[in-house]
């Protein structure tokens, strides 16, 4: 199956203090980084490596990915 755009989800893990990313479309993808930009950098390396290792991308091909970040915060109304 050829996918033109791989969807990657990311979330801030406040307890660990890192951004974590995963994808149902990129087999084996699970990584984290201290900053969002560092996470993007890691994904630029990991995604093509994993796609190639799983036979989903030829060495000369390129892959595009969309990174969707979700962050949930709890707030309290002022007293």
Short mmCIF file of C-alpha atoms in Angstrom, two decimals:
data_model
loop_
_atom_site.label_atom_id
_atom_site.label_comp_id
_atom_site.label_asym_id
_atom_site.label_seq_id
_atom_site.Cartn_x
_atom_site.Cartn_y
_atom_site.Cartn_z
CA UNK A 1 0.00 0.00 0.00
CA UNK A 2 1.41 3.39 -1.01
CA UNK A 3 0.50 6.34 1.20
CA UNK A 4 1.16 9.86 -0.09
CA UNK A 5 1.02 11.44 3.37
CA UNK A 6 1.77 9.61 6.60
CA UNK A 7 -0.10 10.88 9.65
CA UNK A 8 1.86 11.09 12.88
CA UNK A 9 0.35 12.02 16.23
CA UNK A 10 2.26 13.77 18.99
CA UNK A 11 1.44 14.63 22.56
CA UNK A 12 3.18 16.46 25.38
CA UNK A 13 3.90 14.12 28.28
CA UNK A 14 4.08 16.54 31.23
CA UNK A 15 5.12 13.84 33.66
CA UNK A 16 8.13 12.81 31.56
CA UNK A 17 8.75 16.33 30.23
CA UNK A 18 8.92 15.24 26.59
CA UNK A 19 6.94 15.25 23.38
CA UNK A 20 6.08 11.72 22.24
CA UNK A 21 5.06 10.68 18.73
CA UNK A 22 3.54 7.57 17.15
CA UNK A 23 1.69 6.53 14.00
CA UNK A 24 -0.60 3.70 13.00
CA UNK A 25 0.66 4.14 9.42
CA UNK A 26 4.40 3.85 10.15
CA UNK A 27 5.07 0.43 11.66
CA UNK A 28 7.26 0.62 14.76
CA UNK A 29 7.21 4.40 15.11
CA UNK A 30 7.41 5.52 18.73
CA UNK A 31 9.83 8.27 19.69
CA UNK A 32 10.19 11.25 21.95
CA UNK A 33 12.18 14.47 22.36
CA UNK A 34 12.57 17.38 24.78
CA UNK A 35 11.41 19.98 22.23
CA UNK A 36 8.96 20.00 19.36
CA UNK A 37 11.69 20.91 16.86
CA UNK A 38 13.89 18.08 18.12
CA UNK A 39 10.94 15.71 17.70
CA UNK A 40 10.47 16.82 14.09
CA UNK A 41 14.18 16.22 13.48
CA UNK A 42 13.97 12.70 14.89
CA UNK A 43 10.89 11.94 12.79
CA UNK A 44 12.67 13.06 9.61
CA UNK A 45 15.21 10.31 10.24
CA UNK A 46 13.03 7.60 11.80
CA UNK A 47 10.10 7.65 9.36
CA UNK A 48 12.00 6.85 6.16
CA UNK A 49 14.16 4.30 8.00
CA UNK A 50 11.10 2.47 9.35
CA UNK A 51 9.21 2.65 6.07
CA UNK A 52 12.19 1.24 4.19
CA UNK A 53 12.72 -1.50 6.81
CA UNK A 54 9.06 -2.51 6.42
CA UNK A 55 9.21 -2.54 2.61
CA UNK A 56 6.96 0.49 2.26
CA UNK A 57 9.56 2.86 0.76
CA UNK A 58 12.36 2.35 -1.73
CA UNK A 59 15.75 3.95 -0.92
CA UNK A 60 15.36 6.60 -3.64
CA UNK A 61 11.78 7.52 -2.71
CA UNK A 62 10.61 10.33 -0.46
CA UNK A 63 7.87 10.24 2.15
CA UNK A 64 5.77 13.12 3.47
CA UNK A 65 4.30 13.26 6.94
CA UNK A 66 1.79 15.37 8.80
CA UNK A 67 2.46 15.90 12.49
CA UNK A 68 -0.60 16.52 14.62
CA UNK A 69 0.17 17.77 18.13
CA UNK A 70 -2.32 17.43 20.94
CA UNK A 71 -1.85 18.99 24.35
CA UNK A 72 -4.44 18.91 27.10
CA UNK A 73 -4.38 21.34 30.01
CA UNK A 74 -6.57 21.65 33.09
CA UNK A 75 -7.61 25.15 34.14
CA UNK A 76 -9.56 26.46 37.08
CA UNK A 77 -11.97 29.39 37.14
CA UNK A 78 -10.77 32.40 39.16
CA UNK A 79 -12.32 32.55 42.62
#
